[in-house]
Tab-separated table of C-alpha atoms in Angstrom:
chain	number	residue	atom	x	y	z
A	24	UNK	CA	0.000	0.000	0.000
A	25	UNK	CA	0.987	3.695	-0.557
A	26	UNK	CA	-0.233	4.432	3.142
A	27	UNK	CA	-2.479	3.148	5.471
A	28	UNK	CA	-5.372	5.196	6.960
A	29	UNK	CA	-6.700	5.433	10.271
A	30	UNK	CA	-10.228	6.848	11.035
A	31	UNK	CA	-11.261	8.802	13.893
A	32	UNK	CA	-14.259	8.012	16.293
A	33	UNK	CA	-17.515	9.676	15.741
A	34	UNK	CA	-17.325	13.532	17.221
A	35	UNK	CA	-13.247	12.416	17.924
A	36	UNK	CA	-14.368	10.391	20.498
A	37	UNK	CA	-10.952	8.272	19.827
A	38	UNK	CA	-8.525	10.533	19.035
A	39	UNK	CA	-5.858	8.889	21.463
A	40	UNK	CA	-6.783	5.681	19.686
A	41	UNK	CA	-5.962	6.945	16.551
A	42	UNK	CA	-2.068	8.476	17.196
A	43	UNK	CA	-1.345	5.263	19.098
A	44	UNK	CA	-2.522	3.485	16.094
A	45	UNK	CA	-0.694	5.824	14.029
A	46	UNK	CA	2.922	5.612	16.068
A	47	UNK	CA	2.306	1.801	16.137
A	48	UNK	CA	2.564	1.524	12.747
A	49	UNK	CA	4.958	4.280	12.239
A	50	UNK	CA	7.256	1.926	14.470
A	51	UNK	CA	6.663	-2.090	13.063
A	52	UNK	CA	6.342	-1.195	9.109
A	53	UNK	CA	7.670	0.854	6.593
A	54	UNK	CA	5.029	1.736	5.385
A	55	UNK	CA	3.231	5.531	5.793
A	56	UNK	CA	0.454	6.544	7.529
A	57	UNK	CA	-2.177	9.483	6.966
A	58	UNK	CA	-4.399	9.799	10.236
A	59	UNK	CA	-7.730	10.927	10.110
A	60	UNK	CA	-8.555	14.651	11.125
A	61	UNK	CA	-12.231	15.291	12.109
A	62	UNK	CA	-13.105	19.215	13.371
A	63	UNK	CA	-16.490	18.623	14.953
A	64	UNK	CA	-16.942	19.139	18.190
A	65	UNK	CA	-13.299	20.266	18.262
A	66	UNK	CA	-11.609	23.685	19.153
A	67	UNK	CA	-8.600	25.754	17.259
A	68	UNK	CA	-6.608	25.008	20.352
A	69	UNK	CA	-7.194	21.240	20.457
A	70	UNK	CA	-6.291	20.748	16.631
A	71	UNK	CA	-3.298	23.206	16.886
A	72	UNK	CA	-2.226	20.489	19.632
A	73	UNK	CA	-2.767	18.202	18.109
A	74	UNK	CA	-1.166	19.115	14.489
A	75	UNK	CA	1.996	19.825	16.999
A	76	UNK	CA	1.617	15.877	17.633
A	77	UNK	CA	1.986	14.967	14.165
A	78	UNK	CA	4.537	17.391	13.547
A	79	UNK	CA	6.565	16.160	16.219
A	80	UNK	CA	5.951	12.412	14.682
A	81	UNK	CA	6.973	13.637	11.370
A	82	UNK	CA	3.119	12.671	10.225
A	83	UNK	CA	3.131	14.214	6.715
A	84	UNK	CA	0.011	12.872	5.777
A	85	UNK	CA	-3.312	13.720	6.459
A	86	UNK	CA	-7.048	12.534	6.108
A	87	UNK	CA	-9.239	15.773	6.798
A	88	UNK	CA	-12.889	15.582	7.223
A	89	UNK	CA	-16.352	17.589	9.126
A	90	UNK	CA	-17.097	14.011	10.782
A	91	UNK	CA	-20.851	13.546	12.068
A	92	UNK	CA	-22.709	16.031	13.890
A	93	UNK	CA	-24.218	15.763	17.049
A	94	UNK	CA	-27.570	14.176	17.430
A	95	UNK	CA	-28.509	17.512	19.603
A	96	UNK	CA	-27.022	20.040	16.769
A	97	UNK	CA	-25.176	21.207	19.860
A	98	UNK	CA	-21.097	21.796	20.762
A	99	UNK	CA	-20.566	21.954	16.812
A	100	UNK	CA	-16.885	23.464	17.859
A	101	UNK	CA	-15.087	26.587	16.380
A	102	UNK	CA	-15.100	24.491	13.009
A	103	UNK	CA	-18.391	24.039	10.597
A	104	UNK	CA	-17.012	22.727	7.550
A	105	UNK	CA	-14.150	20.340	6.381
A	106	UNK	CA	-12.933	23.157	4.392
A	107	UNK	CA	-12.688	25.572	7.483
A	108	UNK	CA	-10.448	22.926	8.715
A	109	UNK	CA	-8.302	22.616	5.798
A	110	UNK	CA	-7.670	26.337	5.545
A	111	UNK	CA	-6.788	26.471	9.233
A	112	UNK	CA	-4.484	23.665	8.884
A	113	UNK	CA	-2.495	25.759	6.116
A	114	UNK	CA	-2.827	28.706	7.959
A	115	UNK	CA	-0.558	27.224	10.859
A	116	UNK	CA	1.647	24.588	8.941
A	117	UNK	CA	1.814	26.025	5.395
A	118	UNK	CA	2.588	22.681	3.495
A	119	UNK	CA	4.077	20.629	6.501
A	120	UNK	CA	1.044	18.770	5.780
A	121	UNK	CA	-0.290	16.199	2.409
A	122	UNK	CA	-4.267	17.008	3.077
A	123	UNK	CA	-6.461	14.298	1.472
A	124	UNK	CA	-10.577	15.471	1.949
A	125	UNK	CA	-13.496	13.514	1.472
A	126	UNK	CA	-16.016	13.448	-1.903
A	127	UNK	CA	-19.292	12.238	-2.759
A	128	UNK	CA	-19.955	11.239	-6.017
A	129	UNK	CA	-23.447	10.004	-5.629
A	130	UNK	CA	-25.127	12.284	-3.313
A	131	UNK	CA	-24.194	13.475	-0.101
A	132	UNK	CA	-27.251	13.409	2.702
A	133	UNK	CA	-27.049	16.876	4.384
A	134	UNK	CA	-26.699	18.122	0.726
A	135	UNK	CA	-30.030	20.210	-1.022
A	136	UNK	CA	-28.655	19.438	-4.812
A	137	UNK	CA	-25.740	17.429	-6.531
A	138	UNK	CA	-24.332	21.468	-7.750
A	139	UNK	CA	-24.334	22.013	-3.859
A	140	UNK	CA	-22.300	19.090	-3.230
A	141	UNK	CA	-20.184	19.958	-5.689
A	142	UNK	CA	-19.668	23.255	-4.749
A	143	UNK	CA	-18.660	21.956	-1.583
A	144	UNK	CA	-16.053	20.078	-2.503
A	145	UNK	CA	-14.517	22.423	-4.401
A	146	UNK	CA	-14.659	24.667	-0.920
A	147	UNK	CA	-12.111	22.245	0.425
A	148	UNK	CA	-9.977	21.922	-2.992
A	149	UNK	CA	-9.865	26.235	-3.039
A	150	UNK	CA	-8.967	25.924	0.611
A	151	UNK	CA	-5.541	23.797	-0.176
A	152	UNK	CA	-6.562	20.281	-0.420
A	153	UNK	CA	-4.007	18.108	-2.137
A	154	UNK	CA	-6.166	14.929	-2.945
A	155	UNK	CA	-9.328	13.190	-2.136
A	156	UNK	CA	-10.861	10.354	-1.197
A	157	UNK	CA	-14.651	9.396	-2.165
A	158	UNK	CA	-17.365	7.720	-0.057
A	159	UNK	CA	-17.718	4.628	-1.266
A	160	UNK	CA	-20.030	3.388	-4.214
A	161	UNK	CA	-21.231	0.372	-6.051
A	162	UNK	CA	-22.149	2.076	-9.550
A	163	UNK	CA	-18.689	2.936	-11.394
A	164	UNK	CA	-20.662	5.543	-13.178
A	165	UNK	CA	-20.924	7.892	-10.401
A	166	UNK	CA	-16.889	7.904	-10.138
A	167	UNK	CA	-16.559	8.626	-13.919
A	168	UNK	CA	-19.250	11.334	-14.018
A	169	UNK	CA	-17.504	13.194	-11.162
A	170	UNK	CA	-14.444	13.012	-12.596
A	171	UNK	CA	-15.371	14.446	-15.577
A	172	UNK	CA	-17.381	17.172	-13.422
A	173	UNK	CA	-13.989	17.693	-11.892
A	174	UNK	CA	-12.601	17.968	-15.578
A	175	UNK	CA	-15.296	20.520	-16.713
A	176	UNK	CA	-14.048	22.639	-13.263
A	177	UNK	CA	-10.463	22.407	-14.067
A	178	UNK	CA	-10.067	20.756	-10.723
A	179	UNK	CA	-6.469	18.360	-11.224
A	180	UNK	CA	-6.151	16.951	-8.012
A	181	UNK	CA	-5.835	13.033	-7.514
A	182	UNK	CA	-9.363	11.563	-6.520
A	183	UNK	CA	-9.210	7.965	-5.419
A	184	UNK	CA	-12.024	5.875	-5.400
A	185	UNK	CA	-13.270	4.368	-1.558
A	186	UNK	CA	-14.048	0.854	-2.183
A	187	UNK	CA	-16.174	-1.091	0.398
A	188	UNK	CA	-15.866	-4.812	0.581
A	189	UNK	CA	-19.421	-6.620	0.944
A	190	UNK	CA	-18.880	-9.272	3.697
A	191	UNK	CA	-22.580	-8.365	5.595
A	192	UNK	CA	-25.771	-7.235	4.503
A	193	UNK	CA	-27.092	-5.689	7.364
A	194	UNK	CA	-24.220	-4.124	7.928
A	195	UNK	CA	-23.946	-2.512	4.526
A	196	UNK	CA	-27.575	-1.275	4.357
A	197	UNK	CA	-27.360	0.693	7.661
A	198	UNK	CA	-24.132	2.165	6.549
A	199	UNK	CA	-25.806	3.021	3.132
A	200	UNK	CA	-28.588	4.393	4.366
A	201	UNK	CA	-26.920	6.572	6.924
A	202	UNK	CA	-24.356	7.783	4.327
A	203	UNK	CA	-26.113	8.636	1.159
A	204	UNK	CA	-24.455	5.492	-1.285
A	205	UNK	CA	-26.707	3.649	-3.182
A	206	UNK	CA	-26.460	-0.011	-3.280
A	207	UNK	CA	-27.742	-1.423	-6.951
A	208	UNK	CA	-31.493	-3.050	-6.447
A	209	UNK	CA	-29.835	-6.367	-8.466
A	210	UNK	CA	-26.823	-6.323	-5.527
A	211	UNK	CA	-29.415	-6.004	-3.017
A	212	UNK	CA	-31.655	-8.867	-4.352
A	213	UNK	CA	-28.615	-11.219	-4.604
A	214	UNK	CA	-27.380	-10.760	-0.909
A	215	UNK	CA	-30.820	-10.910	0.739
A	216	UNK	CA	-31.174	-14.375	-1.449
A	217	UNK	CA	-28.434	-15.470	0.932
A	218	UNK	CA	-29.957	-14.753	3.979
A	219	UNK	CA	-27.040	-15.535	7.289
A	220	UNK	CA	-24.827	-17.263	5.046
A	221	UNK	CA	-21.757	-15.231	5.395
A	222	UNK	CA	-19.259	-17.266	3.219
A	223	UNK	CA	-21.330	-16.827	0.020
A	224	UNK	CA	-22.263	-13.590	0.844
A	225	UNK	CA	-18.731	-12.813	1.061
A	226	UNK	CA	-17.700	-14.740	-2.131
A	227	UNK	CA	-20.588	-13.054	-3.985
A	228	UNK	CA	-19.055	-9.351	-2.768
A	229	UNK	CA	-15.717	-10.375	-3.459
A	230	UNK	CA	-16.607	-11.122	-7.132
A	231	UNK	CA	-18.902	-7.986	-7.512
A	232	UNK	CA	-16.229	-5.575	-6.112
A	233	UNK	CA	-13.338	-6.868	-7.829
A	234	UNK	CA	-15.099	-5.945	-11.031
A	235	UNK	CA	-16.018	-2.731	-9.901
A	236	UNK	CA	-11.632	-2.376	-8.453
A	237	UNK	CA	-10.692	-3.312	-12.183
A	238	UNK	CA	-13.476	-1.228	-14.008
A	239	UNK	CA	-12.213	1.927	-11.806
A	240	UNK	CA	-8.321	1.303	-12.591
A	241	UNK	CA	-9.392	1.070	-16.283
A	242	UNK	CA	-10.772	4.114	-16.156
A	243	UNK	CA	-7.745	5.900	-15.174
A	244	UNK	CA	-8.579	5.612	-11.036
A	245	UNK	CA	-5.123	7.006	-9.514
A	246	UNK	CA	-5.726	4.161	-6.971
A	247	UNK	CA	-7.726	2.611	-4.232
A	248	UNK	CA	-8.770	3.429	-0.815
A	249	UNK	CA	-10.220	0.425	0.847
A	250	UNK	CA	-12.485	0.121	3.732
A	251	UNK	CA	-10.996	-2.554	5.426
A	252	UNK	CA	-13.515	-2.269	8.651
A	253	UNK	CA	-11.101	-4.867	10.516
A	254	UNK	CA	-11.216	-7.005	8.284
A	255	UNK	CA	-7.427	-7.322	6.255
A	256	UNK	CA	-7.826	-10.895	5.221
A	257	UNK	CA	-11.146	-9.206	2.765
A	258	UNK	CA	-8.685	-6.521	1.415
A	259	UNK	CA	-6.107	-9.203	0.998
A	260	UNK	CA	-8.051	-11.202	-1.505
A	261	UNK	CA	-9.631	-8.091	-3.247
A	262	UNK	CA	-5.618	-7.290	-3.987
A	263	UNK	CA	-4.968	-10.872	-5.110
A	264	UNK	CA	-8.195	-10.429	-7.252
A	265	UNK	CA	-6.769	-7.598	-9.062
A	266	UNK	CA	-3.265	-9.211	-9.268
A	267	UNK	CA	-1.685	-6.273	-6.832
A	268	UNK	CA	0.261	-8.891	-4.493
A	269	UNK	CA	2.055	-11.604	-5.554
């Protein structure tokens, strides 16, 4: 992998967890690492502390997102948008940092209109974003049309595709629904034909998503972000799939 990522807990609820996730890593592989960085519920202070962190840690690489609101709408923090986090970052670090933001190219929840969401994103690119990763998706078509939306924009900047591996169907259609991403109706017929049965489930999403890895890199997809929601042995095969590990 070109780095691994590590995601923050919903309102930064595990924050510690993620730097000591971060300098374990740092310390048993060679391999880079881009934490996440979420500004709800979070102060200037508290982020300047903890950019100092990664500073220190020689953490060049960063994931920057909003992260969920509060149920309440309360204790929002000094930070409303992604983008306001991004600009504060190079504010205070200049280019210390390698800021990767997040995209939607289906259709964002919060969002009134696909132009909004758009317009959005391109907050965070104006702001000094470097690269960005996408929520995931299951229709290819989404990814091309917002690249060439990007295109039309003349927005440049690397945007790597989030891939999800299908290993439970429960699972996936909470996360769906709470998220925005569509899952296809002929997906969603298959994996409810399998009812508890997790192997062919997972054999079924292995298949499906491998196509959708290789359609993606066809295309011109500067790479893959995968999901790997604890689950390595899933992103192993997905690799062997696409003949990325020997």
């Amino acid at each position: 992998p070109d780095y691994f990522s590590i995601t923050y807990g919903a309102g930064g609820s595990a924050r510690e967890q993620t730097l000591e996730s971060a300098i374990s890593i740092k310390q048993s592989t060679s391999i880079p690492v881009a934490p996440h960085l979420s500004c709800i519920n979070s102060s200037k202070d508290e982020i300047s502390g903890v950019l100092d962190q990664y500073r220190e840690l020689e953490f060049t690489h960063l994931v920057v997102i909003r992260g969920d609101l509060p149920a309440d709408g309360k204790n929002i923090g000094e930070f409303k948008y992604a983008s306001d986090l991004v600009a504060f970052i190079r504010e205070t670090t200049g280019d210390f940092f390698s800021i990767d933001v997040a995209c939607y190219p289906e259709f964002h929840p919060e969002s009134p209109s696909v132009e909004v969401e758009f317009e959005n994103f391109k907050r965070k690119v104006d702001a000094g974003a470097n690269g960005a990763i996408t929520q995931y998706f299951y229709n290819p078509y989404a990814y091309y049309e917002f690249i060439n939306n990007c295109e039309r924009q003349n927005i440049s900047l690397p945007v790597v595709p989030g891939i999800m591996p299908i290993t439970n169907c429960e699972q996936l259609v909470r996360f769906s629904d709470r998220c925005g991403a569509e899952i296809p109706q002929w997906i969603l017929r298959r994996l409810q034909t399998y009812g508890d049965d997790l192997e062919a489930i997972g054999d079924f999403g292995l298949d499906v998503v491998t196509e959708i890895c290789q359609a993606l890199l066809d295309f011109g997809a500067p790479g893959l972000h995968i999901y790997s929601m604890n689950r390595h042995t899933t992103c192993e095969k997905i690799w062997r799939n696409l003949g990325l590990v020997e």
